[in-house]
Amino acid sequence: MNKISIMLAASASFLLASCGQGDILFADKAVVNLSPVEGNPSAGYMTLHGGRVDVELVGVTADDVLRIEMHETTEENGMASMAKLKSIPVPAGKAVKLEPGGKHLMIWGVGEGSKKRGLLTMTLIYSNDDRIEIDAVVKKVGDPAPVSEE
């Protein structure tokens, strides 16, 4: 092998080795818990996985809903309150959970099509202009919890 071939092979090996789980911005384990009260917002949860650089989730849209907002539940002096968020930081290579009692989505008016399909397709919009489409499992009150992959 000549020197150029060896250098190219070494470079390719290095590039492939540097590609890891933390290199790709993605989301998983998405679920929408439908509100048991008609007209009240449903709640959305998922895990956001950071890529190579720090970003922020700046918006979430879906065709089959009236409105989606990002919120956070906090507790102060024993009282829980909820505040609307403009963004959710997603550090490079880290996971951020949207979960009950913390950061989450409030979703108004989930459409009948998504309810019947059992899936709501959402688009996550990030500060670096990435847009990621994800299907969230739509659950009614009393539905069994999804099997955990952790």
PDB file of N, CA, C and O in Angstrom, residues 3-80:
ATOM      1  N   LYS A   3       1.554   5.394   0.659  1.00  0.00           N
ATOM      2  CA  LYS A   3       1.287   6.278   1.796  1.00  0.00           C
ATOM      3  C   LYS A   3      -0.084   6.941   1.705  1.00  0.00           C
ATOM      4  O   LYS A   3      -0.774   7.118   2.702  1.00  0.00           O
ATOM      5  N   ILE A   4      -0.510   7.317   0.534  1.00  0.00           N
ATOM      6  CA  ILE A   4      -1.808   7.972   0.362  1.00  0.00           C
ATOM      7  C   ILE A   4      -2.936   7.012   0.732  1.00  0.00           C
ATOM      8  O   ILE A   4      -3.872   7.385   1.445  1.00  0.00           O
ATOM      9  N   SER A   5      -2.854   5.765   0.297  1.00  0.00           N
ATOM     10  CA  SER A   5      -3.881   4.771   0.632  1.00  0.00           C
ATOM     11  C   SER A   5      -3.958   4.553   2.132  1.00  0.00           C
ATOM     12  O   SER A   5      -5.037   4.452   2.709  1.00  0.00           O
ATOM     13  N   ILE A   6      -2.809   4.495   2.782  1.00  0.00           N
ATOM     14  CA  ILE A   6      -2.780   4.292   4.240  1.00  0.00           C
ATOM     15  C   ILE A   6      -3.393   5.489   4.947  1.00  0.00           C
ATOM     16  O   ILE A   6      -4.196   5.348   5.869  1.00  0.00           O
ATOM     17  N   MET A   7      -3.064   6.700   4.483  1.00  0.00           N
ATOM     18  CA  MET A   7      -3.622   7.907   5.107  1.00  0.00           C
ATOM     19  C   MET A   7      -5.132   7.978   4.910  1.00  0.00           C
ATOM     20  O   MET A   7      -5.871   8.340   5.822  1.00  0.00           O
ATOM     21  N   LEU A   8      -5.602   7.638   3.721  1.00  0.00           N
ATOM     22  CA  LEU A   8      -7.045   7.647   3.470  1.00  0.00           C
ATOM     23  C   LEU A   8      -7.763   6.618   4.334  1.00  0.00           C
ATOM     24  O   LEU A   8      -8.821   6.894   4.892  1.00  0.00           O
ATOM     25  N   ALA A   9      -7.193   5.438   4.454  1.00  0.00           N
ATOM     26  CA  ALA A   9      -7.801   4.395   5.285  1.00  0.00           C
ATOM     27  C   ALA A   9      -7.833   4.821   6.750  1.00  0.00           C
ATOM     28  O   ALA A   9      -8.830   4.628   7.443  1.00  0.00           O
ATOM     29  N   ALA A  10      -6.763   5.425   7.222  1.00  0.00           N
ATOM     30  CA  ALA A  10      -6.713   5.890   8.609  1.00  0.00           C
ATOM     31  C   ALA A  10      -7.728   7.005   8.847  1.00  0.00           C
ATOM     32  O   ALA A  10      -8.415   7.035   9.867  1.00  0.00           O
ATOM     33  N   SER A  11      -7.840   7.912   7.895  1.00  0.00           N
ATOM     34  CA  SER A  11      -8.807   9.011   8.018  1.00  0.00           C
ATOM     35  C   SER A  11     -10.231   8.479   8.049  1.00  0.00           C
ATOM     36  O   SER A  11     -11.058   8.923   8.834  1.00  0.00           O
ATOM     37  N   ALA A  12     -10.537   7.541   7.169  1.00  0.00           N
ATOM     38  CA  ALA A  12     -11.878   6.956   7.139  1.00  0.00           C
ATOM     39  C   ALA A  12     -12.193   6.248   8.449  1.00  0.00           C
ATOM     40  O   ALA A  12     -13.300   6.376   8.986  1.00  0.00           O
ATOM     41  N   SER A  13     -11.226   5.516   8.996  1.00  0.00           N
ATOM     42  CA  SER A  13     -11.429   4.827  10.273  1.00  0.00           C
ATOM     43  C   SER A  13     -11.698   5.819  11.381  1.00  0.00           C
ATOM     44  O   SER A  13     -12.573   5.628  12.220  1.00  0.00           O
ATOM     45  N   PHE A  14     -10.935   6.928  11.399  1.00  0.00           N
ATOM     46  CA  PHE A  14     -11.129   7.949  12.420  1.00  0.00           C
ATOM     47  C   PHE A  14     -12.515   8.569  12.315  1.00  0.00           C
ATOM     48  O   PHE A  14     -13.208   8.744  13.306  1.00  0.00           O
ATOM     49  N   LEU A  15     -12.938   8.903  11.096  1.00  0.00           N
ATOM     50  CA  LEU A  15     -14.253   9.515  10.910  1.00  0.00           C
ATOM     51  C   LEU A  15     -15.369   8.574  11.334  1.00  0.00           C
ATOM     52  O   LEU A  15     -16.338   8.988  11.964  1.00  0.00           O
ATOM     53  N   LEU A  16     -15.260   7.309  10.988  1.00  0.00           N
ATOM     54  CA  LEU A  16     -16.288   6.348  11.373  1.00  0.00           C
ATOM     55  C   LEU A  16     -16.319   6.153  12.888  1.00  0.00           C
ATOM     56  O   LEU A  16     -17.381   6.055  13.492  1.00  0.00           O
ATOM     57  N   ALA A  17     -15.161   6.125  13.513  1.00  0.00           N
ATOM     58  CA  ALA A  17     -15.102   5.948  14.963  1.00  0.00           C
ATOM     59  C   ALA A  17     -15.664   7.153  15.698  1.00  0.00           C
ATOM     60  O   ALA A  17     -16.219   7.027  16.780  1.00  0.00           O
ATOM     61  N   SER A  18     -15.552   8.345  15.105  1.00  0.00           N
ATOM     62  CA  SER A  18     -16.044   9.544  15.781  1.00  0.00           C
ATOM     63  C   SER A  18     -17.554   9.688  15.678  1.00  0.00           C
ATOM     64  O   SER A  18     -18.146  10.497  16.371  1.00  0.00           O
ATOM     65  N   CYS A  19     -18.194   8.916  14.808  1.00  0.00           N
ATOM     66  CA  CYS A  19     -19.648   8.959  14.701  1.00  0.00           C
ATOM     67  C   CYS A  19     -20.230   8.107  15.821  1.00  0.00           C
ATOM     68  O   CYS A  19     -20.054   6.908  15.835  1.00  0.00           O
ATOM     69  N   GLY A  20     -20.907   8.743  16.734  1.00  0.00           N
ATOM     70  CA  GLY A  20     -21.485   8.014  17.850  1.00  0.00           C
ATOM     71  C   GLY A  20     -22.906   8.431  18.091  1.00  0.00           C
ATOM     72  O   GLY A  20     -23.459   9.260  17.384  1.00  0.00           O
ATOM     73  N   GLN A  21     -23.507   7.871  19.118  1.00  0.00           N
ATOM     74  CA  GLN A  21     -24.888   8.168  19.457  1.00  0.00           C
ATOM     75  C   GLN A  21     -25.096   9.651  19.694  1.00  0.00           C
ATOM     76  O   GLN A  21     -26.115  10.194  19.354  1.00  0.00           O
ATOM     77  N   GLY A  22     -24.111  10.354  20.277  1.00  0.00           N
ATOM     78  CA  GLY A  22     -24.248  11.763  20.584  1.00  0.00           C
ATOM     79  C   GLY A  22     -24.086  12.686  19.398  1.00  0.00           C
ATOM     80  O   GLY A  22     -24.143  13.894  19.558  1.00  0.00           O
ATOM     81  N   ASP A  23     -23.894  12.161  18.212  1.00  0.00           N
ATOM     82  CA  ASP A  23     -23.680  12.993  17.038  1.00  0.00           C
ATOM     83  C   ASP A  23     -24.971  13.364  16.316  1.00  0.00           C
ATOM     84  O   ASP A  23     -24.962  14.233  15.458  1.00  0.00           O
ATOM     85  N   ILE A  24     -26.051  12.714  16.651  1.00  0.00           N
ATOM     86  CA  ILE A  24     -27.291  12.895  15.899  1.00  0.00           C
ATOM     87  C   ILE A  24     -28.364  13.471  16.809  1.00  0.00           C
ATOM     88  O   ILE A  24     -28.652  12.932  17.879  1.00  0.00           O
ATOM     89  N   LEU A  25     -28.955  14.584  16.384  1.00  0.00           N
ATOM     90  CA  LEU A  25     -30.068  15.199  17.091  1.00  0.00           C
ATOM     91  C   LEU A  25     -31.334  14.411  16.762  1.00  0.00           C
ATOM     92  O   LEU A  25     -31.673  14.246  15.593  1.00  0.00           O
ATOM     93  N   PHE A  26     -31.998  13.861  17.788  1.00  0.00           N
ATOM     94  CA  PHE A  26     -33.230  13.109  17.551  1.00  0.00           C
ATOM     95  C   PHE A  26     -34.093  13.094  18.804  1.00  0.00           C
ATOM     96  O   PHE A  26     -33.685  13.577  19.864  1.00  0.00           O
ATOM     97  N   ALA A  27     -35.278  12.559  18.685  1.00  0.00           N
ATOM     98  CA  ALA A  27     -36.200  12.420  19.811  1.00  0.00           C
ATOM     99  C   ALA A  27     -36.845  11.046  19.739  1.00  0.00           C
ATOM    100  O   ALA A  27     -37.005  10.479  18.656  1.00  0.00           O
ATOM    101  N   ASP A  28     -37.187  10.490  20.899  1.00  0.00           N
ATOM    102  CA  ASP A  28     -37.873   9.201  20.932  1.00  0.00           C
ATOM    103  C   ASP A  28     -38.784   9.124  22.154  1.00  0.00           C
ATOM    104  O   ASP A  28     -38.908  10.081  22.917  1.00  0.00           O
ATOM    105  N   LYS A  29     -39.446   7.980  22.306  1.00  0.00           N
ATOM    106  CA  LYS A  29     -40.355   7.700  23.424  1.00  0.00           C
ATOM    107  C   LYS A  29     -41.444   8.758  23.563  1.00  0.00           C
ATOM    108  O   LYS A  29     -41.793   9.168  24.662  1.00  0.00           O
ATOM    109  N   ALA A  30     -41.985   9.207  22.433  1.00  0.00           N
ATOM    110  CA  ALA A  30     -43.006  10.254  22.441  1.00  0.00           C
ATOM    111  C   ALA A  30     -44.389   9.675  22.702  1.00  0.00           C
ATOM    112  O   ALA A  30     -44.776   8.671  22.111  1.00  0.00           O
ATOM    113  N   VAL A  31     -45.108  10.319  23.608  1.00  0.00           N
ATOM    114  CA  VAL A  31     -46.465   9.907  23.948  1.00  0.00           C
ATOM    115  C   VAL A  31     -47.310  11.148  24.212  1.00  0.00           C
ATOM    116  O   VAL A  31     -46.812  12.156  24.715  1.00  0.00           O
ATOM    117  N   VAL A  32     -48.578  11.077  23.835  1.00  0.00           N
ATOM    118  CA  VAL A  32     -49.546  12.123  24.145  1.00  0.00           C
ATOM    119  C   VAL A  32     -50.632  11.481  25.000  1.00  0.00           C
ATOM    120  O   VAL A  32     -51.297  10.541  24.564  1.00  0.00           O
ATOM    121  N   ASN A  33     -50.769  11.979  26.228  1.00  0.00           N
ATOM    122  CA  ASN A  33     -51.830  11.517  27.121  1.00  0.00           C
ATOM    123  C   ASN A  33     -53.020  12.440  26.932  1.00  0.00           C
ATOM    124  O   ASN A  33     -52.960  13.627  27.291  1.00  0.00           O
ATOM    125  N   LEU A  34     -54.091  11.891  26.335  1.00  0.00           N
ATOM    126  CA  LEU A  34     -55.278  12.695  26.085  1.00  0.00           C
ATOM    127  C   LEU A  34     -55.931  13.115  27.404  1.00  0.00           C
ATOM    128  O   LEU A  34     -55.966  12.341  28.364  1.00  0.00           O
ATOM    129  N   SER A  35     -56.435  14.339  27.409  1.00  0.00           N
ATOM    130  CA  SER A  35     -57.136  14.824  28.589  1.00  0.00           C
ATOM    131  C   SER A  35     -58.459  14.079  28.738  1.00  0.00           C
ATOM    132  O   SER A  35     -59.178  13.863  27.758  1.00  0.00           O
ATOM    133  N   PRO A  36     -58.807  13.680  29.972  1.00  0.00           N
ATOM    134  CA  PRO A  36     -60.101  13.021  30.169  1.00  0.00           C
ATOM    135  C   PRO A  36     -61.268  14.011  30.114  1.00  0.00           C
ATOM    136  O   PRO A  36     -62.422  13.603  30.009  1.00  0.00           O
ATOM    137  N   VAL A  37     -60.963  15.315  30.141  1.00  0.00           N
ATOM    138  CA  VAL A  37     -61.995  16.347  30.124  1.00  0.00           C
ATOM    139  C   VAL A  37     -61.981  17.046  28.769  1.00  0.00           C
ATOM    140  O   VAL A  37     -60.972  17.653  28.378  1.00  0.00           O
ATOM    141  N   GLU A  38     -63.096  16.950  28.053  1.00  0.00           N
ATOM    142  CA  GLU A  38     -63.217  17.574  26.734  1.00  0.00           C
ATOM    143  C   GLU A  38     -62.929  19.074  26.848  1.00  0.00           C
ATOM    144  O   GLU A  38     -63.429  19.746  27.733  1.00  0.00           O
ATOM    145  N   GLY A  39     -62.076  19.580  25.949  1.00  0.00           N
ATOM    146  CA  GLY A  39     -61.736  20.998  25.951  1.00  0.00           C
ATOM    147  C   GLY A  39     -60.478  21.331  26.737  1.00  0.00           C
ATOM    148  O   GLY A  39     -59.891  22.386  26.534  1.00  0.00           O
ATOM    149  N   ASN A  40     -60.072  20.454  27.641  1.00  0.00           N
ATOM    150  CA  ASN A  40     -58.831  20.670  28.380  1.00  0.00           C
ATOM    151  C   ASN A  40     -57.650  20.171  27.557  1.00  0.00           C
ATOM    152  O   ASN A  40     -57.794  19.245  26.763  1.00  0.00           O
ATOM    153  N   PRO A  41     -56.469  20.761  27.747  1.00  0.00           N
ATOM    154  CA  PRO A  41     -55.310  20.327  26.960  1.00  0.00           C
ATOM    155  C   PRO A  41     -54.826  18.935  27.355  1.00  0.00           C
ATOM    156  O   PRO A  41     -54.953  18.516  28.510  1.00  0.00           O
ATOM    157  N   SER A  42     -54.268  18.240  26.378  1.00  0.00           N
ATOM    158  CA  SER A  42     -53.601  16.962  26.601  1.00  0.00           C
ATOM    159  C   SER A  42     -52.134  17.260  26.901  1.00  0.00           C
ATOM    160  O   SER A  42     -51.661  18.377  26.714  1.00  0.00           O
ATOM    161  N   ALA A  43     -51.404  16.248  27.373  1.00  0.00           N
ATOM    162  CA  ALA A  43     -49.994  16.430  27.723  1.00  0.00           C
ATOM    163  C   ALA A  43     -49.111  15.571  26.825  1.00  0.00           C
ATOM    164  O   ALA A  43     -49.445  14.425  26.528  1.00  0.00           O
ATOM    165  N   GLY A  44     -47.981  16.121  26.403  1.00  0.00           N
ATOM    166  CA  GLY A  44     -47.042  15.412  25.553  1.00  0.00           C
ATOM    167  C   GLY A  44     -45.691  15.256  26.230  1.00  0.00           C
ATOM    168  O   GLY A  44     -45.194  16.192  26.859  1.00  0.00           O
ATOM    169  N   TYR A  45     -45.127  14.061  26.096  1.00  0.00           N
ATOM    170  CA  TYR A  45     -43.848  13.736  26.708  1.00  0.00           C
ATOM    171  C   TYR A  45     -42.956  13.029  25.688  1.00  0.00           C
ATOM    172  O   TYR A  45     -43.450  12.357  24.792  1.00  0.00           O
ATOM    173  N   MET A  46     -41.645  13.143  25.858  1.00  0.00           N
ATOM    174  CA  MET A  46     -40.679  12.468  24.987  1.00  0.00           C
ATOM    175  C   MET A  46     -39.289  12.678  25.553  1.00  0.00           C
ATOM    176  O   MET A  46     -39.114  13.420  26.528  1.00  0.00           O
ATOM    177  N   THR A  47     -38.306  12.056  24.929  1.00  0.00           N
ATOM    178  CA  THR A  47     -36.910  12.302  25.274  1.00  0.00           C
ATOM    179  C   THR A  47     -36.231  12.923  24.064  1.00  0.00           C
ATOM    180  O   THR A  47     -36.302  12.390  22.959  1.00  0.00           O
ATOM    181  N   LEU A  48     -35.598  14.080  24.288  1.00  0.00           N
ATOM    182  CA  LEU A  48     -34.832  14.773  23.257  1.00  0.00           C
ATOM    183  C   LEU A  48     -33.364  14.396  23.426  1.00  0.00           C
ATOM    184  O   LEU A  48     -32.844  14.413  24.544  1.00  0.00           O
ATOM    185  N   HIS A  49     -32.699  14.047  22.342  1.00  0.00           N
ATOM    186  CA  HIS A  49     -31.290  13.655  22.379  1.00  0.00           C
ATOM    187  C   HIS A  49     -30.470  14.671  21.598  1.00  0.00           C
ATOM    188  O   HIS A  49     -30.714  14.881  20.407  1.00  0.00           O
ATOM    189  N   GLY A  50     -29.496  15.297  22.278  1.00  0.00           N
ATOM    190  CA  GLY A  50     -28.665  16.310  21.651  1.00  0.00           C
ATOM    191  C   GLY A  50     -27.706  15.724  20.635  1.00  0.00           C
ATOM    192  O   GLY A  50     -27.303  14.566  20.737  1.00  0.00           O
ATOM    193  N   GLY A  51     -27.344  16.529  19.670  1.00  0.00           N
ATOM    194  CA  GLY A  51     -26.403  16.123  18.628  1.00  0.00           C
ATOM    195  C   GLY A  51     -24.998  16.617  18.932  1.00  0.00           C
ATOM    196  O   GLY A  51     -24.541  16.568  20.064  1.00  0.00           O
ATOM    197  N   ARG A  52     -24.324  17.128  17.914  1.00  0.00           N
ATOM    198  CA  ARG A  52     -22.925  17.565  18.049  1.00  0.00           C
ATOM    199  C   ARG A  52     -22.784  18.923  18.731  1.00  0.00           C
ATOM    200  O   ARG A  52     -21.732  19.235  19.270  1.00  0.00           O
ATOM    201  N   VAL A  53     -23.817  19.757  18.645  1.00  0.00           N
ATOM    202  CA  VAL A  53     -23.745  21.107  19.215  1.00  0.00           C
ATOM    203  C   VAL A  53     -24.958  21.358  20.101  1.00  0.00           C
ATOM    204  O   VAL A  53     -26.003  20.731  19.931  1.00  0.00           O
ATOM    205  N   ASP A  54     -24.814  22.288  21.027  1.00  0.00           N
ATOM    206  CA  ASP A  54     -25.941  22.698  21.855  1.00  0.00           C
ATOM    207  C   ASP A  54     -26.988  23.366  20.974  1.00  0.00           C
ATOM    208  O   ASP A  54     -26.647  24.173  20.102  1.00  0.00           O
ATOM    209  N   VAL A  55     -28.245  23.021  21.181  1.00  0.00           N
ATOM    210  CA  VAL A  55     -29.360  23.658  20.481  1.00  0.00           C
ATOM    211  C   VAL A  55     -30.490  23.882  21.487  1.00  0.00           C
ATOM    212  O   VAL A  55     -30.394  23.468  22.642  1.00  0.00           O
ATOM    213  N   GLU A  56     -31.545  24.513  21.019  1.00  0.00           N
ATOM    214  CA  GLU A  56     -32.756  24.663  21.824  1.00  0.00           C
ATOM    215  C   GLU A  56     -33.943  24.227  20.988  1.00  0.00           C
ATOM    216  O   GLU A  56     -33.988  24.507  19.784  1.00  0.00           O
ATOM    217  N   LEU A  57     -34.865  23.541  21.626  1.00  0.00           N
ATOM    218  CA  LEU A  57     -36.148  23.257  20.987  1.00  0.00           C
ATOM    219  C   LEU A  57     -36.939  24.553  21.084  1.00  0.00           C
ATOM    220  O   LEU A  57     -37.179  25.057  22.192  1.00  0.00           O
ATOM    221  N   VAL A  58     -37.290  25.138  19.946  1.00  0.00           N
ATOM    222  CA  VAL A  58     -37.954  26.449  19.954  1.00  0.00           C
ATOM    223  C   VAL A  58     -39.423  26.379  19.553  1.00  0.00           C
ATOM    224  O   VAL A  58     -40.144  27.372  19.673  1.00  0.00           O
ATOM    225  N   GLY A  59     -39.875  25.224  19.094  1.00  0.00           N
ATOM    226  CA  GLY A  59     -41.275  25.098  18.724  1.00  0.00           C
ATOM    227  C   GLY A  59     -41.633  23.676  18.365  1.00  0.00           C
ATOM    228  O   GLY A  59     -40.767  22.867  18.028  1.00  0.00           O
ATOM    229  N   VAL A  60     -42.932  23.385  18.469  1.00  0.00           N
ATOM    230  CA  VAL A  60     -43.472  22.080  18.088  1.00  0.00           C
ATOM    231  C   VAL A  60     -44.778  22.351  17.356  1.00  0.00           C
ATOM    232  O   VAL A  60     -45.621  23.122  17.837  1.00  0.00           O
ATOM    233  N   THR A  61     -44.926  21.727  16.190  1.00  0.00           N
ATOM    234  CA  THR A  61     -46.158  21.883  15.418  1.00  0.00           C
ATOM    235  C   THR A  61     -46.731  20.513  15.071  1.00  0.00           C
ATOM    236  O   THR A  61     -46.018  19.509  15.089  1.00  0.00           O
ATOM    237  N   ALA A  62     -47.999  20.504  14.748  1.00  0.00           N
ATOM    238  CA  ALA A  62     -48.678  19.300  14.258  1.00  0.00           C
ATOM    239  C   ALA A  62     -49.894  19.751  13.468  1.00  0.00           C
ATOM    240  O   ALA A  62     -50.582  20.701  13.869  1.00  0.00           O
ATOM    241  N   ASP A  63     -50.148  19.094  12.362  1.00  0.00           N
ATOM    242  CA  ASP A  63     -51.283  19.464  11.515  1.00  0.00           C
ATOM    243  C   ASP A  63     -52.625  19.149  12.164  1.00  0.00           C
ATOM    244  O   ASP A  63     -53.609  19.812  11.888  1.00  0.00           O
ATOM    245  N   ASP A  64     -52.662  18.137  13.017  1.00  0.00           N
ATOM    246  CA  ASP A  64     -53.936  17.638  13.533  1.00  0.00           C
ATOM    247  C   ASP A  64     -54.223  18.106  14.970  1.00  0.00           C
ATOM    248  O   ASP A  64     -54.812  17.378  15.756  1.00  0.00           O
ATOM    249  N   VAL A  65     -53.775  19.325  15.314  1.00  0.00           N
ATOM    250  CA  VAL A  65     -54.078  19.902  16.624  1.00  0.00           C
ATOM    251  C   VAL A  65     -54.399  21.385  16.452  1.00  0.00           C
ATOM    252  O   VAL A  65     -54.062  21.986  15.429  1.00  0.00           O
ATOM    253  N   LEU A  66     -55.016  21.966  17.473  1.00  0.00           N
ATOM    254  CA  LEU A  66     -55.273  23.400  17.440  1.00  0.00           C
ATOM    255  C   LEU A  66     -54.036  24.200  17.842  1.00  0.00           C
ATOM    256  O   LEU A  66     -53.701  25.199  17.228  1.00  0.00           O
ATOM    257  N   ARG A  67     -53.346  23.726  18.913  1.00  0.00           N
ATOM    258  CA  ARG A  67     -52.200  24.482  19.427  1.00  0.00           C
ATOM    259  C   ARG A  67     -51.325  23.588  20.286  1.00  0.00           C
ATOM    260  O   ARG A  67     -51.820  22.715  20.983  1.00  0.00           O
ATOM    261  N   ILE A  68     -50.001  23.827  20.232  1.00  0.00           N
ATOM    262  CA  ILE A  68     -49.042  23.134  21.099  1.00  0.00           C
ATOM    263  C   ILE A  68     -48.160  24.193  21.755  1.00  0.00           C
ATOM    264  O   ILE A  68     -47.643  25.087  21.074  1.00  0.00           O
ATOM    265  N   GLU A  69     -47.981  24.067  23.070  1.00  0.00           N
ATOM    266  CA  GLU A  69     -47.086  24.953  23.811  1.00  0.00           C
ATOM    267  C   GLU A  69     -46.128  24.112  24.639  1.00  0.00           C
ATOM    268  O   GLU A  69     -46.481  23.016  25.091  1.00  0.00           O
ATOM    269  N   MET A  70     -44.933  24.663  24.866  1.00  0.00           N
ATOM    270  CA  MET A  70     -43.968  24.026  25.758  1.00  0.00           C
ATOM    271  C   MET A  70     -44.138  24.635  27.151  1.00  0.00           C
ATOM    272  O   MET A  70     -44.231  25.858  27.285  1.00  0.00           O
ATOM    273  N   HIS A  71     -44.193  23.774  28.170  1.00  0.00           N
ATOM    274  CA  HIS A  71     -44.415  24.235  29.545  1.00  0.00           C
ATOM    275  C   HIS A  71     -43.445  23.541  30.487  1.00  0.00           C
ATOM    276  O   HIS A  71     -42.859  22.520  30.146  1.00  0.00           O
ATOM    277  N   GLU A  72     -43.342  24.098  31.703  1.00  0.00           N
ATOM    278  CA  GLU A  72     -42.571  23.465  32.762  1.00  0.00           C
ATOM    279  C   GLU A  72     -43.331  23.606  34.072  1.00  0.00           C
ATOM    280  O   GLU A  72     -43.828  24.686  34.400  1.00  0.00           O
ATOM    281  N   THR A  73     -43.420  22.494  34.800  1.00  0.00           N
ATOM    282  CA  THR A  73     -44.017  22.501  36.130  1.00  0.00           C
ATOM    283  C   THR A  73     -42.895  22.714  37.134  1.00  0.00           C
ATOM    284  O   THR A  73     -41.864  22.047  37.069  1.00  0.00           O
ATOM    285  N   THR A  74     -43.094  23.662  38.024  1.00  0.00           N
ATOM    286  CA  THR A  74     -42.114  23.923  39.077  1.00  0.00           C
ATOM    287  C   THR A  74     -42.832  23.930  40.415  1.00  0.00           C
ATOM    288  O   THR A  74     -44.049  24.084  40.479  1.00  0.00           O
ATOM    289  N   GLU A  75     -42.056  23.765  41.473  1.00  0.00           N
ATOM    290  CA  GLU A  75     -42.625  23.794  42.816  1.00  0.00           C
ATOM    291  C   GLU A  75     -41.890  24.832  43.644  1.00  0.00           C
ATOM    292  O   GLU A  75     -40.658  24.866  43.656  1.00  0.00           O
ATOM    293  N   GLU A  76     -42.655  25.695  44.290  1.00  0.00           N
ATOM    294  CA  GLU A  76     -42.078  26.724  45.141  1.00  0.00           C
ATOM    295  C   GLU A  76     -42.929  26.840  46.392  1.00  0.00           C
ATOM    296  O   GLU A  76     -44.155  27.012  46.304  1.00  0.00           O
ATOM    297  N   ASN A  77     -42.295  26.716  47.547  1.00  0.00           N
ATOM    298  CA  ASN A  77     -42.990  26.781  48.838  1.00  0.00           C
ATOM    299  C   ASN A  77     -44.139  25.772  48.906  1.00  0.00           C
ATOM    300  O   ASN A  77     -45.224  26.081  49.397  1.00  0.00           O
ATOM    301  N   GLY A  78     -43.903  24.590  48.353  1.00  0.00           N
ATOM    302  CA  GLY A  78     -44.906  23.540  48.406  1.00  0.00           C
ATOM    303  C   GLY A  78     -46.050  23.687  47.417  1.00  0.00           C
ATOM    304  O   GLY A  78     -46.970  22.882  47.407  1.00  0.00           O
ATOM    305  N   MET A  79     -45.996  24.715  46.581  1.00  0.00           N
ATOM    306  CA  MET A  79     -47.054  24.950  45.595  1.00  0.00           C
ATOM    307  C   MET A  79     -46.516  24.682  44.191  1.00  0.00           C
ATOM    308  O   MET A  79     -45.487  25.240  43.804  1.00  0.00           O
ATOM    309  N   ALA A  80     -47.231  23.857  43.456  1.00  0.00           N
ATOM    310  CA  ALA A  80     -46.840  23.574  42.075  1.00  0.00           C
ATOM    311  C   ALA A  80     -47.458  24.622  41.161  1.00  0.00           C
ATOM    312  O   ALA A  80     -48.606  25.044  41.362  1.00  0.00           O
TER     313      ALA A  80
END
